[in-house]
CSV table of C-alpha atoms in Angstrom, one decimal:
chain,number,residue,atom,x,y,z
A,176,UNK,CA,157.9,101.8,92.7
A,177,UNK,CA,155.8,104.8,90.4
A,178,UNK,CA,152.8,102.3,90.4
A,179,UNK,CA,153.3,101.5,94.3
A,180,UNK,CA,153.6,105.4,95.0
A,181,UNK,CA,150.3,106.1,92.7
A,182,UNK,CA,148.1,103.4,94.4
A,183,UNK,CA,149.6,104.7,98.0
A,184,UNK,CA,148.4,108.0,97.3
A,185,UNK,CA,145.3,107.3,95.7
A,186,UNK,CA,144.2,104.8,99.0
A,187,UNK,CA,145.2,107.4,101.4
A,188,UNK,CA,143.1,109.9,99.7
A,189,UNK,CA,140.1,107.6,100.0
A,190,UNK,CA,140.4,107.5,103.1
A,191,UNK,CA,141.1,111.0,103.9
A,192,UNK,CA,138.6,112.0,102.0
A,193,UNK,CA,135.9,109.3,103.5
A,194,UNK,CA,133.3,111.4,105.1
A,195,UNK,CA,133.2,108.3,107.8
A,196,UNK,CA,136.4,108.1,108.8
A,197,UNK,CA,137.2,111.3,109.4
A,198,UNK,CA,134.1,112.0,111.1
A,199,UNK,CA,134.6,108.9,113.3
A,200,UNK,CA,138.3,110.6,114.1
A,201,UNK,CA,136.9,113.8,114.8
A,202,UNK,CA,134.4,112.0,117.1
A,203,UNK,CA,137.1,110.5,119.2
A,204,UNK,CA,139.4,112.9,119.2
A,205,UNK,CA,136.6,115.3,121.2
A,206,UNK,CA,135.6,112.5,123.6
A,207,UNK,CA,139.0,112.0,124.9
A,208,UNK,CA,139.6,115.5,124.9
A,209,UNK,CA,135.9,115.9,127.2
A,210,UNK,CA,136.9,113.4,129.6
A,211,UNK,CA,140.4,114.3,130.0
A,212,UNK,CA,139.1,117.4,131.1
A,213,UNK,CA,136.1,116.6,133.0
A,214,UNK,CA,137.6,116.4,136.2
A,215,UNK,CA,139.2,119.7,135.6
A,216,UNK,CA,135.7,121.5,134.8
A,217,UNK,CA,133.9,119.7,138.0
A,218,UNK,CA,136.9,121.2,140.2
A,219,UNK,CA,136.5,124.4,138.6
A,220,UNK,CA,132.5,124.7,138.8
A,221,UNK,CA,132.9,123.5,142.5
A,222,UNK,CA,135.7,125.7,143.5
A,223,UNK,CA,133.0,128.3,144.1
A,224,UNK,CA,130.7,126.1,146.9
A,225,UNK,CA,131.4,126.9,150.4
A,226,UNK,CA,132.9,123.4,151.9
A,227,UNK,CA,130.1,122.2,154.3
A,228,UNK,CA,130.3,119.3,157.2
A,229,UNK,CA,127.9,117.0,156.4
A,230,UNK,CA,125.3,116.4,158.2
A,231,UNK,CA,125.2,112.9,159.8
A,232,UNK,CA,121.3,112.8,159.8
A,233,UNK,CA,121.9,112.8,156.4
A,234,UNK,CA,123.7,108.9,156.3
A,235,UNK,CA,121.3,105.7,156.2
A,236,UNK,CA,120.8,104.3,159.3
A,237,UNK,CA,122.7,101.5,160.8
A,238,UNK,CA,121.3,100.0,163.8
A,239,UNK,CA,123.6,97.8,166.6
A,240,UNK,CA,122.5,96.0,169.1
A,241,UNK,CA,124.8,95.0,171.8
A,242,UNK,CA,125.0,91.2,173.4
A,243,UNK,CA,125.9,92.8,176.9
A,244,UNK,CA,125.8,96.7,178.6
A,245,UNK,CA,129.9,96.7,179.0
A,246,UNK,CA,130.5,95.9,175.3
A,247,UNK,CA,128.2,99.1,173.8
A,248,UNK,CA,130.7,101.4,173.6
A,249,UNK,CA,133.6,99.3,172.3
A,250,UNK,CA,130.9,98.3,169.3
A,251,UNK,CA,129.7,101.7,168.6
A,252,UNK,CA,133.2,103.3,168.6
A,253,UNK,CA,134.4,100.5,166.0
A,254,UNK,CA,131.0,100.0,163.8
A,255,UNK,CA,131.2,104.2,163.6
A,256,UNK,CA,135.1,104.2,162.7
A,257,UNK,CA,135.0,101.0,160.0
A,258,UNK,CA,131.2,102.1,158.4
A,259,UNK,CA,131.9,105.9,157.9
A,260,UNK,CA,129.1,106.0,155.1
A,261,UNK,CA,126.6,105.4,157.9
A,262,UNK,CA,125.0,106.4,161.0
A,263,UNK,CA,125.8,104.1,163.8
A,264,UNK,CA,122.5,103.8,166.2
A,265,UNK,CA,122.9,101.3,169.5
A,266,UNK,CA,119.3,100.6,169.7
A,267,UNK,CA,118.0,97.6,172.2
A,268,UNK,CA,114.5,96.9,170.2
A,269,UNK,CA,113.5,93.4,170.2
A,270,UNK,CA,113.9,91.6,166.6
A,271,UNK,CA,110.6,92.0,165.4
A,272,UNK,CA,111.5,95.9,165.9
A,273,UNK,CA,114.4,96.1,163.6
A,274,UNK,CA,112.8,94.4,160.8
A,275,UNK,CA,110.0,96.9,161.1
A,276,UNK,CA,112.1,99.5,161.0
A,277,UNK,CA,114.3,98.2,158.1
A,278,UNK,CA,110.9,97.4,156.0
A,279,UNK,CA,109.9,100.7,156.4
A,280,UNK,CA,113.0,102.6,155.8
A,281,UNK,CA,113.5,103.9,159.0
A,282,UNK,CA,117.1,102.0,158.8
A,283,UNK,CA,118.9,100.1,156.5
A,284,UNK,CA,120.0,97.3,157.8
A,285,UNK,CA,121.0,96.0,161.4
A,286,UNK,CA,123.5,93.4,163.3
A,287,UNK,CA,121.9,92.2,166.2
A,288,UNK,CA,124.9,91.1,168.9
A,289,UNK,CA,124.3,87.1,170.1
A,290,UNK,CA,127.6,87.5,171.6
A,291,UNK,CA,131.0,89.0,169.9
A,292,UNK,CA,131.7,86.0,167.8
A,293,UNK,CA,127.9,85.7,166.4
A,294,UNK,CA,125.5,87.9,165.4
A,295,UNK,CA,122.7,88.5,163.0
A,296,UNK,CA,122.8,90.5,159.5
A,297,UNK,CA,119.6,92.2,158.6
A,298,UNK,CA,118.7,93.9,155.7
A,299,UNK,CA,116.0,94.4,153.4
A,300,UNK,CA,117.4,94.2,149.6
A,301,UNK,CA,120.9,92.0,149.9
A,302,UNK,CA,123.3,93.7,147.3
A,303,UNK,CA,125.6,92.1,145.4
A,304,UNK,CA,128.0,94.6,146.3
A,305,UNK,CA,127.1,94.4,150.1
A,306,UNK,CA,130.2,93.7,152.0
A,307,UNK,CA,129.1,94.9,155.2
A,308,UNK,CA,129.1,91.1,156.8
A,309,UNK,CA,132.8,91.3,156.0
A,310,UNK,CA,134.0,94.6,157.6
A,311,UNK,CA,132.3,93.4,160.5
A,312,UNK,CA,133.5,90.5,160.7
A,313,UNK,CA,137.0,91.9,160.9
A,314,UNK,CA,135.4,94.5,163.2
A,315,UNK,CA,134.3,92.3,166.1
A,316,UNK,CA,137.8,89.9,165.8
A,317,UNK,CA,139.5,93.2,166.8
A,318,UNK,CA,136.5,94.1,169.7
A,319,UNK,CA,136.7,90.5,170.8
A,320,UNK,CA,140.4,90.8,170.9
A,321,UNK,CA,140.5,94.0,172.7
A,322,UNK,CA,138.0,93.2,175.1
A,323,UNK,CA,140.1,89.7,176.0
A,324,UNK,CA,142.8,92.1,176.6
A,325,UNK,CA,141.1,94.0,178.7
A,326,UNK,CA,139.8,90.9,180.8
A,327,UNK,CA,143.3,89.7,181.2
A,328,UNK,CA,144.3,92.9,183.1
A,329,UNK,CA,145.3,95.3,179.8
A,330,UNK,CA,143.9,98.6,180.3
A,331,UNK,CA,141.8,99.9,177.2
A,332,UNK,CA,144.9,101.8,175.6
A,333,UNK,CA,147.2,98.9,175.9
A,334,UNK,CA,144.9,96.6,174.2
A,335,UNK,CA,144.4,99.1,171.2
A,336,UNK,CA,147.4,99.6,170.9
A,337,UNK,CA,148.4,96.2,170.3
A,338,UNK,CA,145.5,95.6,167.8
A,339,UNK,CA,146.4,98.6,165.9
A,340,UNK,CA,150.3,98.1,165.6
A,341,UNK,CA,151.3,99.0,161.9
A,342,UNK,CA,153.7,96.7,160.2
A,343,UNK,CA,156.3,98.0,157.6
A,344,UNK,CA,157.8,96.9,154.6
A,345,UNK,CA,159.5,97.0,151.8
A,346,UNK,CA,159.1,95.5,148.0
A,347,UNK,CA,161.8,95.4,146.3
A,348,UNK,CA,160.5,94.4,142.3
A,349,UNK,CA,163.7,93.1,140.1
A,350,UNK,CA,160.8,92.4,136.8
A,351,UNK,CA,157.7,93.9,135.5
A,352,UNK,CA,155.6,95.7,138.2
A,353,UNK,CA,152.1,93.6,136.5
A,354,UNK,CA,149.8,95.7,138.2
A,355,UNK,CA,150.8,99.2,137.1
A,356,UNK,CA,151.2,97.6,133.3
A,357,UNK,CA,148.3,95.9,133.2
A,358,UNK,CA,146.4,99.2,131.8
A,359,UNK,CA,148.6,100.0,128.8
A,360,UNK,CA,148.5,96.3,128.1
A,361,UNK,CA,145.0,95.9,128.4
A,362,UNK,CA,144.8,99.1,126.1
A,363,UNK,CA,147.4,98.4,123.3
A,364,UNK,CA,145.7,94.3,122.7
A,365,UNK,CA,142.5,96.1,122.7
A,366,UNK,CA,143.1,98.5,120.1
A,367,UNK,CA,144.8,96.1,118.1
A,368,UNK,CA,142.5,94.4,118.1
A,369,UNK,CA,139.8,96.4,117.0
A,370,UNK,CA,141.8,98.1,114.5
A,371,UNK,CA,142.9,94.8,112.6
A,372,UNK,CA,139.1,94.2,112.4
A,373,UNK,CA,137.8,97.2,111.3
A,374,UNK,CA,140.3,97.9,108.9
A,375,UNK,CA,141.2,94.4,107.8
A,376,UNK,CA,137.7,94.3,106.7
A,377,UNK,CA,137.4,97.8,105.2
A,378,UNK,CA,141.2,96.3,103.2
A,379,UNK,CA,139.0,93.3,102.2
A,380,UNK,CA,135.1,95.3,101.5
A,381,UNK,CA,137.5,97.9,98.9
A,382,UNK,CA,139.0,94.6,97.0
A,383,UNK,CA,136.2,93.6,97.0
A,384,UNK,CA,134.3,96.8,95.4
A,385,UNK,CA,136.7,97.5,93.0
A,386,UNK,CA,136.3,93.6,91.8
A,387,UNK,CA,132.6,93.8,91.7
A,388,UNK,CA,132.7,97.2,89.2
A,389,UNK,CA,135.0,95.9,87.3
A,390,UNK,CA,137.1,97.8,87.9
A,391,UNK,CA,140.5,95.7,89.0
A,392,UNK,CA,140.5,94.3,85.7
A,393,UNK,CA,141.5,97.6,84.6
A,394,UNK,CA,143.9,97.9,87.0
A,395,UNK,CA,145.6,94.6,87.2
A,396,UNK,CA,146.4,95.3,83.7
A,397,UNK,CA,148.8,98.7,84.2
A,398,UNK,CA,150.0,97.7,87.7
A,399,UNK,CA,151.6,94.7,88.9
A,400,UNK,CA,149.8,92.9,91.5
A,401,UNK,CA,152.1,93.4,94.6
A,402,UNK,CA,152.7,97.0,94.0
A,403,UNK,CA,148.4,97.1,94.4
A,404,UNK,CA,148.6,95.0,97.6
A,405,UNK,CA,151.0,96.4,99.3
A,406,UNK,CA,150.1,100.1,98.5
A,407,UNK,CA,146.3,99.1,100.0
A,408,UNK,CA,147.7,97.6,102.6
A,409,UNK,CA,150.4,100.2,103.6
A,410,UNK,CA,147.5,102.7,102.9
A,411,UNK,CA,145.2,101.1,105.1
A,412,UNK,CA,147.6,100.9,108.1
A,413,UNK,CA,148.7,104.5,107.5
A,414,UNK,CA,145.2,106.0,107.8
A,415,UNK,CA,145.3,103.6,110.9
A,416,UNK,CA,148.2,105.0,112.5
A,417,UNK,CA,147.2,108.7,111.7
A,418,UNK,CA,144.2,108.2,113.8
A,419,UNK,CA,145.6,107.0,116.6
A,420,UNK,CA,148.2,109.3,116.8
A,421,UNK,CA,145.3,112.1,116.7
A,422,UNK,CA,143.2,110.4,118.7
A,423,UNK,CA,146.3,109.3,121.4
A,424,UNK,CA,147.9,112.6,121.1
A,425,UNK,CA,145.1,114.6,121.9
A,426,UNK,CA,145.0,111.9,124.9
A,427,UNK,CA,148.5,112.3,126.1
A,428,UNK,CA,148.5,115.9,125.8
A,429,UNK,CA,144.9,116.7,127.8
A,430,UNK,CA,147.0,115.2,129.9
A,431,UNK,CA,149.7,117.0,130.1
A,432,UNK,CA,147.8,120.1,130.2
A,433,UNK,CA,145.1,118.3,133.5
A,434,UNK,CA,148.2,116.2,135.4
A,435,UNK,CA,147.3,118.2,138.7
A,436,UNK,CA,143.7,116.8,138.4
A,437,UNK,CA,144.3,113.5,137.3
A,438,UNK,CA,147.1,112.6,139.7
A,439,UNK,CA,145.0,111.0,142.1
A,440,UNK,CA,143.9,108.6,139.3
A,441,UNK,CA,146.0,105.3,139.4
A,442,UNK,CA,145.0,103.8,135.8
A,443,UNK,CA,145.0,106.6,133.8
A,444,UNK,CA,148.5,108.0,135.5
A,445,UNK,CA,150.1,104.1,135.2
A,446,UNK,CA,148.8,104.6,131.0
A,447,UNK,CA,150.8,107.5,130.5
A,448,UNK,CA,153.5,106.5,132.4
A,449,UNK,CA,154.9,103.9,129.6
A,450,UNK,CA,158.6,103.7,129.2
A,451,UNK,CA,159.7,104.7,125.8
A,452,UNK,CA,161.6,101.2,125.2
A,453,UNK,CA,157.9,99.8,125.9
A,454,UNK,CA,156.5,102.3,123.2
A,455,UNK,CA,158.9,101.2,120.8
A,456,UNK,CA,158.0,97.6,121.1
A,457,UNK,CA,154.0,98.1,120.9
A,458,UNK,CA,154.6,100.5,117.7
A,459,UNK,CA,156.6,97.6,116.1
A,460,UNK,CA,154.4,94.4,117.1
A,461,UNK,CA,151.0,96.5,115.9
A,462,UNK,CA,152.6,97.7,112.6
A,463,UNK,CA,154.0,94.2,111.9
A,464,UNK,CA,150.8,92.6,113.3
A,465,UNK,CA,148.3,94.9,111.4
A,466,UNK,CA,150.1,94.0,108.1
A,467,UNK,CA,150.4,90.7,108.5
A,468,UNK,CA,146.4,90.4,109.4
A,469,UNK,CA,145.5,93.1,106.2
A,470,UNK,CA,147.1,91.1,103.7
A,471,UNK,CA,145.2,88.3,104.5
A,472,UNK,CA,142.1,90.2,104.2
A,473,UNK,CA,143.0,91.7,100.9
A,474,UNK,CA,143.9,88.5,99.8
A,475,UNK,CA,140.4,87.3,100.7
A,476,UNK,CA,138.7,90.1,99.2
A,477,UNK,CA,140.1,89.3,96.0
A,478,UNK,CA,138.2,86.0,95.5
A,479,UNK,CA,135.0,87.0,96.7
A,480,UNK,CA,132.9,88.0,93.9
A,481,UNK,CA,130.2,89.5,96.0
A,482,UNK,CA,130.0,91.6,99.3
A,483,UNK,CA,128.3,89.1,101.0
A,484,UNK,CA,130.9,86.9,100.2
A,485,UNK,CA,133.4,89.0,102.7
A,486,UNK,CA,132.0,87.7,106.5
A,487,UNK,CA,131.8,84.3,105.4
A,488,UNK,CA,135.4,84.2,103.5
A,489,UNK,CA,137.4,85.8,106.5
A,490,UNK,CA,135.8,83.7,108.9
A,491,UNK,CA,138.5,81.6,109.7
A,492,UNK,CA,141.2,84.3,109.6
A,493,UNK,CA,138.6,86.7,112.2
A,494,UNK,CA,138.4,82.9,114.4
A,495,UNK,CA,142.4,82.6,114.3
A,496,UNK,CA,143.0,86.0,115.6
A,497,UNK,CA,139.3,85.6,118.3
A,498,UNK,CA,141.4,82.8,119.2
A,499,UNK,CA,144.8,84.7,119.7
A,500,UNK,CA,142.9,87.7,121.3
A,501,UNK,CA,141.5,85.5,123.8
A,502,UNK,CA,144.7,83.3,125.1
A,503,UNK,CA,146.3,86.5,125.6
A,504,UNK,CA,143.7,88.1,127.7
A,505,UNK,CA,143.1,85.0,129.9
A,506,UNK,CA,146.8,84.9,130.9
A,507,UNK,CA,146.9,88.6,131.5
A,508,UNK,CA,143.7,88.0,133.8
A,509,UNK,CA,145.4,85.2,136.0
A,510,UNK,CA,148.5,86.9,136.4
A,511,UNK,CA,151.1,84.6,134.4
A,512,UNK,CA,152.1,85.9,131.5
A,513,UNK,CA,154.6,82.8,131.2
A,514,UNK,CA,152.8,79.8,130.4
A,515,UNK,CA,154.1,77.3,127.4
A,516,UNK,CA,150.9,78.6,125.4
A,517,UNK,CA,152.0,82.0,125.4
A,518,UNK,CA,155.4,81.4,125.1
A,519,UNK,CA,154.7,79.2,122.0
A,520,UNK,CA,152.2,82.2,121.1
A,521,UNK,CA,155.1,84.8,120.6
A,522,UNK,CA,156.7,83.0,118.1
A,523,UNK,CA,153.8,82.1,115.7
A,524,UNK,CA,153.3,85.2,113.3
A,525,UNK,CA,149.6,85.2,113.9
A,526,UNK,CA,149.4,85.5,117.8
A,527,UNK,CA,153.2,86.9,118.7
A,528,UNK,CA,152.2,90.7,118.1
A,529,UNK,CA,149.5,90.6,121.3
A,530,UNK,CA,151.6,87.4,123.2
A,531,UNK,CA,155.1,88.6,123.1
A,532,UNK,CA,154.2,92.6,123.9
A,533,UNK,CA,152.0,91.5,126.6
A,534,UNK,CA,155.0,89.2,127.8
A,535,UNK,CA,157.1,92.2,127.3
A,536,UNK,CA,155.5,94.5,129.1
A,537,UNK,CA,154.4,92.2,132.1
A,538,UNK,CA,157.1,89.7,132.8
A,539,UNK,CA,161.1,89.4,131.7
A,540,UNK,CA,162.2,88.0,128.2
A,541,UNK,CA,165.3,87.4,127.3
A,542,UNK,CA,166.8,89.7,124.0
A,543,UNK,CA,166.7,86.9,122.1
A,544,UNK,CA,163.5,85.7,122.6
A,545,UNK,CA,162.5,89.3,121.2
A,546,UNK,CA,165.1,89.6,118.4
A,547,UNK,CA,163.9,85.9,117.0
A,548,UNK,CA,160.3,86.8,117.8
A,549,UNK,CA,160.5,90.5,115.3
A,550,UNK,CA,162.5,88.1,112.8
A,551,UNK,CA,159.6,85.6,112.6
A,552,UNK,CA,157.2,88.7,112.2
A,553,UNK,CA,159.3,90.9,109.7
A,554,UNK,CA,159.6,87.4,107.2
A,555,UNK,CA,156.0,86.4,107.7
A,556,UNK,CA,154.9,89.4,106.8
A,557,UNK,CA,157.1,89.8,103.7
A,558,UNK,CA,156.1,85.8,103.0
A,559,UNK,CA,152.5,86.4,103.0
A,560,UNK,CA,152.6,89.9,101.3
A,561,UNK,CA,153.9,88.0,98.3
A,562,UNK,CA,151.5,85.5,98.6
A,563,UNK,CA,148.4,87.9,98.6
A,564,UNK,CA,149.5,89.3,95.7
A,565,UNK,CA,149.4,85.9,94.2
A,566,UNK,CA,146.2,85.3,95.6
A,567,UNK,CA,145.3,88.9,94.4
A,568,UNK,CA,146.6,88.5,90.8
A,569,UNK,CA,144.6,85.0,90.6
A,570,UNK,CA,141.3,86.0,92.4
A,571,UNK,CA,140.6,89.0,90.6
A,572,UNK,CA,139.8,87.3,87.3
A,573,UNK,CA,137.7,84.4,89.0
A,574,UNK,CA,133.8,85.6,89.3
A,575,UNK,CA,130.7,83.4,90.2
A,576,UNK,CA,131.4,81.2,93.4
A,577,UNK,CA,134.3,81.9,95.8
A,578,UNK,CA,137.3,79.3,95.2
A,579,UNK,CA,138.3,76.6,97.3
A,580,UNK,CA,141.5,76.9,99.2
A,581,UNK,CA,142.6,74.0,96.8
A,582,UNK,CA,142.2,75.7,93.7
A,583,UNK,CA,144.2,79.0,95.5
A,584,UNK,CA,147.2,76.8,96.6
A,585,UNK,CA,147.7,75.1,93.5
A,586,UNK,CA,147.2,78.5,91.4
A,587,UNK,CA,149.8,79.4,93.8
A,588,UNK,CA,152.2,76.7,93.0
A,589,UNK,CA,151.6,77.2,89.5
A,590,UNK,CA,152.0,80.8,89.5
């Protein structure tokens, strides 16, 4: 235990005296603080300005050519209401004149009606985000219905009341709200992905650096491999958690200080409204998932003789983790996180930290499944930790070509 404590303190000291680690942490904290205070700063700076009524002439011009005189007023009113970002102007110009105005920039776009159910949309450069025709289709459907009702004897007010009737509904959610939980689930999954990739590689490189400098040969004679492996991995986990606490703690503090200015942002509000029980599950799966991959990265680092070999040796681990990440992201995007593949991944230790947490956040999972998944993870962490320590003990004395998988397994069996 004394050996483990000494190694843990030594590794933590290395992290906290590392200028890059400290610099990145400070930069992330400041960036989060600036981002969270930005709405407050902009609103404060703009509070001294007098509210000005927007000049309609400053808006881009949208030309509307009616198919008949009796529909002009209705079209003008409907298009003006549907396109508040345009200055809607009725026009009687010819098609050639309309095209000339759009080409010269005098007008941005135009709707030339052939009837209430058919039109031509003119625009100079069609943006990939241009949804004017979709809005116009809805507008013209209502105009056509109102026109038909008026023709059948209804007054314009009665026709408008029929078209604009409001439907009231209530939704009673018996499970999880996927839309509300999507954002913080995605952030947790992405954060876990980045932390494991970055800190896992860091563990592997630290081990490989000690080996290449021959320092590990001295360390292995004075400390048990299990103490060294667990000390390095737990130190990297603590350093990573402290960095995350600093970043997300700053975000939470700044959010509470600026709640009034961020209340209208549904994305940010949903992130900080995470239930306590889900936050606890997030920490459990985060820590256990980190341990599994960090142990494997550490074992890989001990078998590499040069730093250049790390990327090649760790590629299988990285590929497995990336596949797990993609499976979870695709399931989240599809809206169905309870597929057979996701359920299987919830019990595989290499994928369960992300898969099970995603199901917990965006679906209803039985308690026994959660317990089984966590139990498998804990057992896997202990098992992989001791296996990694054995690989570590064997790898520190091997130089030259990295050992093959068969040689590693044989050495583990014989140890």
